[in-house]
Amino acid sequence: MVVQRQVTGQTNPQEELAARLRLLQELSGRGVRALARDTGLSSSSLSRYLSGQSAPPWTAVLALCRLVKRDPRPLRPLWERTASPLPAPPKTSRQVHPPSPPAGEPRPPRNDLPRDVPDFTGRQAALAAVLAAVEDSRVVAIDGMAGVGKTCLAVHAAHGLTAGYPDAQLYVDLHGFTAGRDPLDPDAALRTLLAALDVPSEKIPQEGGIEPLAACWRSELAHRRAVVVLDNAVDADQVRPLLPGAGPSVALITSRNRMLGLDEVPPVSLDVLTTQESAELLARASGDPGGSEGRLARDPESAAEVLRLCGHLPLALRLAAARLRHRPGWTVGVLVERMAEGAGEFDTAFAMSVRQLDRARRRFFRLLGLFPGSTFDEYAAAALTGMPLRDARETLEDLLDAHLVQQPAVGRYRLHDLVRQHARRAATEHDSPAELEQALLRLFDYYVHAAAAADAAVSYLSLSNEVSVGPPPADLPSFAGKHAALYWFGTEYANLMAVFEAAAAAGADAHVCELPRVMRAFFARRCGTTHLNVLFERSLIAAQRLGDPLHLAEAHSDLGFARYNAGRMAEAGAAYEAAARLVSEAGATRSGAELTMRRGYLLWDEGDVEAPLDLFRLAGRQYADSGCPMGAAHATAYEAWALLQLGHREEAARLARAALDVPHADPAWPPTLTARLTLGVAIADDEPDEAIGHLEQALALAREDGHRHNEAWCLHCLAVALRRIGRYDEALACHRRTFALLDELFEEHWKVRFLNGYAETCRLAGLPDEALRLHRHALELAPGLGYRFAEAQAHEGIAAVLAGTDPSTAATHRASAQAILHDLTPQP
């Protein structure tokens, strides 16, 4: 056979053939470019063959087999079964991120496990102990010193368990000992794990602390057979909420500390490798043929010294072995001499590997140690180091060959914690503080500009793509559309938050102001309101330090909008007032128009029935004056909505049609959605078929857009139109779906917008008791949230329900409603 190790889990012959070819590469001990050179193939074609992107010609398979002296004949049947080639990626320096799979299409089981090392050596007793602990307790904690191979053992064991746990194989780095960043808090870890299981954001609790999140995680695992690797934990408190509860799923924990606080979890402690295991690993990883002909056998004293300098630690041994493998002219004695020049067990191996690089690549490696997030792509690496994208891509390949960078997934890179520490130390020794500061600022600039580009692709009406931080980098990712942009946001979310924290720590106040602004559309679709409020609170503090009127006005406005969406009306009003005082000073017409719209939303929900209409009209003029026709259409759509609520149905319908006539590439663009809802409700009595058509189309657009709050709004409007047509059963079904969705969103304050409409449908459908319950629920919510108009509607609704059975109580509620409306009506 070509290889002795069985390859399993491939989804098609082409992927299985790629896996077999990667094993041939491992046997060769060469990187991609060296392998391409020695086989006469192009490195780009070889990369596609090894990754499964395209099927190789038989001549390429023959060349690889000849190089490693393996019989190619067993691969012939597999080669003949390969599917037609996959298209090669576009030859462009601008990466187009793929969209997420279409809604409703089943996804394959998630497998986030890092690649299993091909030279796994020794650890038979430890591996048996891990598997026995999983069998008995479903959880095991692997502890030991840095570099001893905890992650390697956990990942190896997890790969072996995959067949018995087919529903998901998850991996999360908890960063318990990552230089330059805090350990991942359980809240963020749970949200990452739940997202990996494709749990919809509306099912994930947004408030209540860690316990509801942990309960949600345990519930999701209860009906799955999943294996979860919780790597690099700092202590028991960090990892305890992440453990599975009832059900078959298992977890493997690694930590440099013993998990003394997890009495119920059996520990497996790792020591360094034995001398025999260390020698075997060094030989296998270096490609030494063994026997009397091998370099290690010819100089046993130097070989023993290599083991000593590496401290019998697998990570250091692999780094040393990589030097031997790629330096066929070296003796083991030369290796010892180079290692002895280092400063310590790890630094000797790391520094030796770094010294093989040229000056530019050494600087590139050092600056990677500053990266504040987890995995990164070539764009971020290019921005951090100031290197052109193509050069950054090639340098990352060199660092991969030198075992200084890891590639956990295609297009994603990371530094091992110990390598990161070495890189950071080297950067402080060799680069000036000014150079390090500039590197971080380039990275901050990159993430703000990339997020702004993604925000613009989401087609959400905002000004957030007009950022004022440093100049955009030469290379930015491009996005084919909204779904590709949201996919990028999801992939980079942890890094965006890490960059926000790093910018705050570095005093980069402009970046702290800008980054949350360019993430608003993503938060509206994928996250709750709680975290966004926290981010904008910190943005406001940064804006106050900057003292720039525009930054300060936008920070107050954004915080107000976050407060509004969280149902904190009084705080939203105070923030808007502060913003209004600064907008004219800043001279920012478009920011002023955005603020005018937001004040209109707030006043309407608080019960003012005249001022919002004037504000929406003013915003339309402001947008038009600033040369923003899309903004003017947005204001027109909301003017139509306000007129509809005031009973001016014909005028509302006319303005809604005018807003719909403004072209836009995205059918789910908010003004389009608002105009369709307004038109559908306005013409329901006269043109029921057209009305329902508009409303159902709006609902489909909201669902396709992934904006669940808008979906609830569309369902409510559809219910109102169905009620006006007299289709009460269908209207009630829509109302029930609205509130089921709001329950999933964990946004209780949104219900006050729809309770009275639901109650009115119940009253007309002959369900007075249910109507009373819903109106009274509105009365409970509205005063605390500041929804005075909803409070008046609830009193009016109760009066209507009780008019025939309890006229005295009905009169009391009617008087209360009139008193509230009198307070809300401007007095002459």
mmCIF file of N, CA and C in Angstrom, residues 116-164:
data_model
loop_
_atom_site.group_PDB
_atom_site.id
_atom_site.type_symbol
_atom_site.label_atom_id
_atom_site.label_comp_id
_atom_site.label_asym_id
_atom_site.label_seq_id
_atom_site.Cartn_x
_atom_site.Cartn_y
_atom_site.Cartn_z
ATOM 1 N N ASP A 116 -4.621 16.213 13.045
ATOM 2 C CA ASP A 116 -3.881 15.265 13.876
ATOM 3 C C ASP A 116 -2.452 15.167 13.358
ATOM 4 N N VAL A 117 -1.448 15.236 14.250
ATOM 5 C CA VAL A 117 -0.054 15.203 13.798
ATOM 6 C C VAL A 117 0.283 13.819 13.259
ATOM 7 N N PRO A 118 1.037 13.749 12.161
ATOM 8 C CA PRO A 118 1.352 12.434 11.596
ATOM 9 C C PRO A 118 2.404 11.667 12.373
ATOM 10 N N ASP A 119 3.155 12.372 13.237
ATOM 11 C CA ASP A 119 4.245 11.696 13.947
ATOM 12 C C ASP A 119 3.934 11.525 15.434
ATOM 13 N N PHE A 120 2.656 11.365 15.768
ATOM 14 C CA PHE A 120 2.289 11.149 17.174
ATOM 15 C C PHE A 120 3.095 9.974 17.732
ATOM 16 N N THR A 121 3.762 10.216 18.835
ATOM 17 C CA THR A 121 4.740 9.250 19.341
ATOM 18 C C THR A 121 4.521 9.012 20.827
ATOM 19 N N GLY A 122 4.623 7.742 21.235
ATOM 20 C CA GLY A 122 4.522 7.408 22.650
ATOM 21 C C GLY A 122 3.138 7.674 23.196
ATOM 22 N N ARG A 123 3.079 7.973 24.484
ATOM 23 C CA ARG A 123 1.847 8.353 25.162
ATOM 24 C C ARG A 123 0.801 7.230 25.175
ATOM 25 N N GLN A 124 1.243 5.973 24.996
ATOM 26 C CA GLN A 124 0.249 4.891 24.977
ATOM 27 C C GLN A 124 -0.535 4.825 26.277
ATOM 28 N N ALA A 125 0.165 4.924 27.401
ATOM 29 C CA ALA A 125 -0.511 4.844 28.693
ATOM 30 C C ALA A 125 -1.438 6.042 28.897
ATOM 31 N N ALA A 126 -0.956 7.238 28.527
ATOM 32 C CA ALA A 126 -1.772 8.434 28.696
ATOM 33 C C ALA A 126 -3.001 8.391 27.787
ATOM 34 N N LEU A 127 -2.816 7.931 26.545
ATOM 35 C CA LEU A 127 -3.940 7.842 25.626
ATOM 36 C C LEU A 127 -4.977 6.851 26.133
ATOM 37 N N ALA A 128 -4.514 5.727 26.651
ATOM 38 C CA ALA A 128 -5.445 4.736 27.205
ATOM 39 C C ALA A 128 -6.205 5.322 28.394
ATOM 40 N N ALA A 129 -5.498 6.108 29.228
ATOM 41 C CA ALA A 129 -6.147 6.718 30.389
ATOM 42 C C ALA A 129 -7.201 7.735 29.959
ATOM 43 N N VAL A 130 -6.899 8.512 28.916
ATOM 44 C CA VAL A 130 -7.863 9.498 28.418
ATOM 45 C C VAL A 130 -9.115 8.800 27.902
ATOM 46 N N LEU A 131 -8.932 7.762 27.092
ATOM 47 C CA LEU A 131 -10.082 7.059 26.519
ATOM 48 C C LEU A 131 -10.892 6.356 27.597
ATOM 49 N N ALA A 132 -10.216 5.811 28.610
ATOM 50 C CA ALA A 132 -10.939 5.161 29.708
ATOM 51 C C ALA A 132 -11.752 6.180 30.504
ATOM 52 N N ALA A 133 -11.167 7.357 30.742
ATOM 53 C CA ALA A 133 -11.887 8.400 31.485
ATOM 54 C C ALA A 133 -13.107 8.876 30.705
ATOM 55 N N VAL A 134 -12.956 9.016 29.384
ATOM 56 C CA VAL A 134 -14.099 9.418 28.562
ATOM 57 C C VAL A 134 -15.190 8.363 28.620
ATOM 58 N N GLU A 135 -14.791 7.096 28.580
ATOM 59 C CA GLU A 135 -15.767 6.009 28.623
ATOM 60 C C GLU A 135 -16.539 6.005 29.931
ATOM 61 N N ASP A 136 -15.816 6.267 31.031
ATOM 62 C CA ASP A 136 -16.453 6.169 32.355
ATOM 63 C C ASP A 136 -17.162 7.458 32.762
ATOM 64 N N SER A 137 -16.548 8.613 32.486
ATOM 65 C CA SER A 137 -17.045 9.877 33.034
ATOM 66 C C SER A 137 -17.498 10.884 31.991
ATOM 67 N N ARG A 138 -17.206 10.635 30.711
ATOM 68 C CA ARG A 138 -17.547 11.508 29.591
ATOM 69 C C ARG A 138 -16.763 12.813 29.588
ATOM 70 N N VAL A 139 -15.955 13.070 30.612
ATOM 71 C CA VAL A 139 -15.115 14.265 30.663
ATOM 72 C C VAL A 139 -13.755 13.858 31.220
ATOM 73 N N VAL A 140 -12.691 14.452 30.678
ATOM 74 C CA VAL A 140 -11.350 14.193 31.183
ATOM 75 C C VAL A 140 -10.575 15.501 31.142
ATOM 76 N N ALA A 141 -9.673 15.709 32.099
ATOM 77 C CA ALA A 141 -8.836 16.914 32.160
ATOM 78 C C ALA A 141 -7.381 16.501 32.006
ATOM 79 N N ILE A 142 -6.725 16.963 30.957
ATOM 80 C CA ILE A 142 -5.320 16.654 30.687
ATOM 81 C C ILE A 142 -4.493 17.859 31.115
ATOM 82 N N ASP A 143 -3.572 17.656 32.072
ATOM 83 C CA ASP A 143 -2.769 18.777 32.541
ATOM 84 C C ASP A 143 -1.284 18.460 32.383
ATOM 85 N N GLY A 144 -0.469 19.485 32.410
ATOM 86 C CA GLY A 144 0.977 19.338 32.272
ATOM 87 C C GLY A 144 1.600 20.664 31.912
ATOM 88 N N MET A 145 2.922 20.701 31.901
ATOM 89 C CA MET A 145 3.631 21.945 31.652
ATOM 90 C C MET A 145 3.514 22.363 30.189
ATOM 91 N N ALA A 146 3.915 23.600 29.909
ATOM 92 C CA ALA A 146 3.835 24.139 28.554
ATOM 93 C C ALA A 146 4.694 23.307 27.606
ATOM 94 N N GLY A 147 4.145 23.015 26.446
ATOM 95 C CA GLY A 147 4.888 22.311 25.416
ATOM 96 C C GLY A 147 4.994 20.821 25.598
ATOM 97 N N VAL A 148 4.310 20.266 26.602
ATOM 98 C CA VAL A 148 4.461 18.842 26.903
ATOM 99 C C VAL A 148 3.597 17.971 26.002
ATOM 100 N N GLY A 149 2.693 18.573 25.246
ATOM 101 C CA GLY A 149 1.903 17.806 24.299
ATOM 102 C C GLY A 149 0.476 17.551 24.718
ATOM 103 N N LYS A 150 -0.063 18.419 25.576
ATOM 104 C CA LYS A 150 -1.446 18.231 26.038
ATOM 105 C C LYS A 150 -2.443 18.347 24.887
ATOM 106 N N THR A 151 -2.313 19.427 24.125
ATOM 107 C CA THR A 151 -3.224 19.627 22.998
ATOM 108 C C THR A 151 -3.070 18.513 21.971
ATOM 109 N N CYS A 152 -1.830 18.123 21.709
ATOM 110 C CA CYS A 152 -1.585 17.055 20.735
ATOM 111 C C CYS A 152 -2.283 15.765 21.157
ATOM 112 N N LEU A 153 -2.202 15.424 22.441
ATOM 113 C CA LEU A 153 -2.848 14.213 22.939
ATOM 114 C C LEU A 153 -4.364 14.335 22.866
ATOM 115 N N ALA A 154 -4.902 15.505 23.281
ATOM 116 C CA ALA A 154 -6.358 15.687 23.269
ATOM 117 C C ALA A 154 -6.907 15.619 21.845
ATOM 118 N N VAL A 155 -6.224 16.259 20.917
ATOM 119 C CA VAL A 155 -6.688 16.253 19.526
ATOM 120 C C VAL A 155 -6.572 14.851 18.936
ATOM 121 N N HIS A 156 -5.481 14.155 19.236
ATOM 122 C CA HIS A 156 -5.313 12.787 18.736
ATOM 123 C C HIS A 156 -6.426 11.886 19.256
ATOM 124 N N ALA A 157 -6.712 12.007 20.555
ATOM 125 C CA ALA A 157 -7.789 11.206 21.132
ATOM 126 C C ALA A 157 -9.141 11.582 20.525
ATOM 127 N N ALA A 158 -9.381 12.883 20.307
ATOM 128 C CA ALA A 158 -10.655 13.332 19.741
ATOM 129 C C ALA A 158 -10.848 12.789 18.331
ATOM 130 N N HIS A 159 -9.773 12.790 17.547
ATOM 131 C CA HIS A 159 -9.879 12.204 16.205
ATOM 132 C C HIS A 159 -10.246 10.725 16.286
ATOM 133 N N GLY A 160 -9.678 10.027 17.264
ATOM 134 C CA GLY A 160 -10.010 8.619 17.419
ATOM 135 C C GLY A 160 -11.438 8.382 17.859
ATOM 136 N N LEU A 161 -12.026 9.382 18.538
ATOM 137 C CA LEU A 161 -13.400 9.252 19.034
ATOM 138 C C LEU A 161 -14.444 9.680 18.001
ATOM 139 N N THR A 162 -14.010 10.276 16.891
ATOM 140 C CA THR A 162 -14.937 10.899 15.946
ATOM 141 C C THR A 162 -16.026 9.940 15.462
ATOM 142 N N ALA A 163 -15.636 8.695 15.147
ATOM 143 C CA ALA A 163 -16.623 7.758 14.605
ATOM 144 C C ALA A 163 -17.765 7.504 15.582
ATOM 145 N N GLY A 164 -17.468 7.507 16.882
ATOM 146 C CA GLY A 164 -18.504 7.266 17.882
ATOM 147 C C GLY A 164 -19.275 8.502 18.263
#
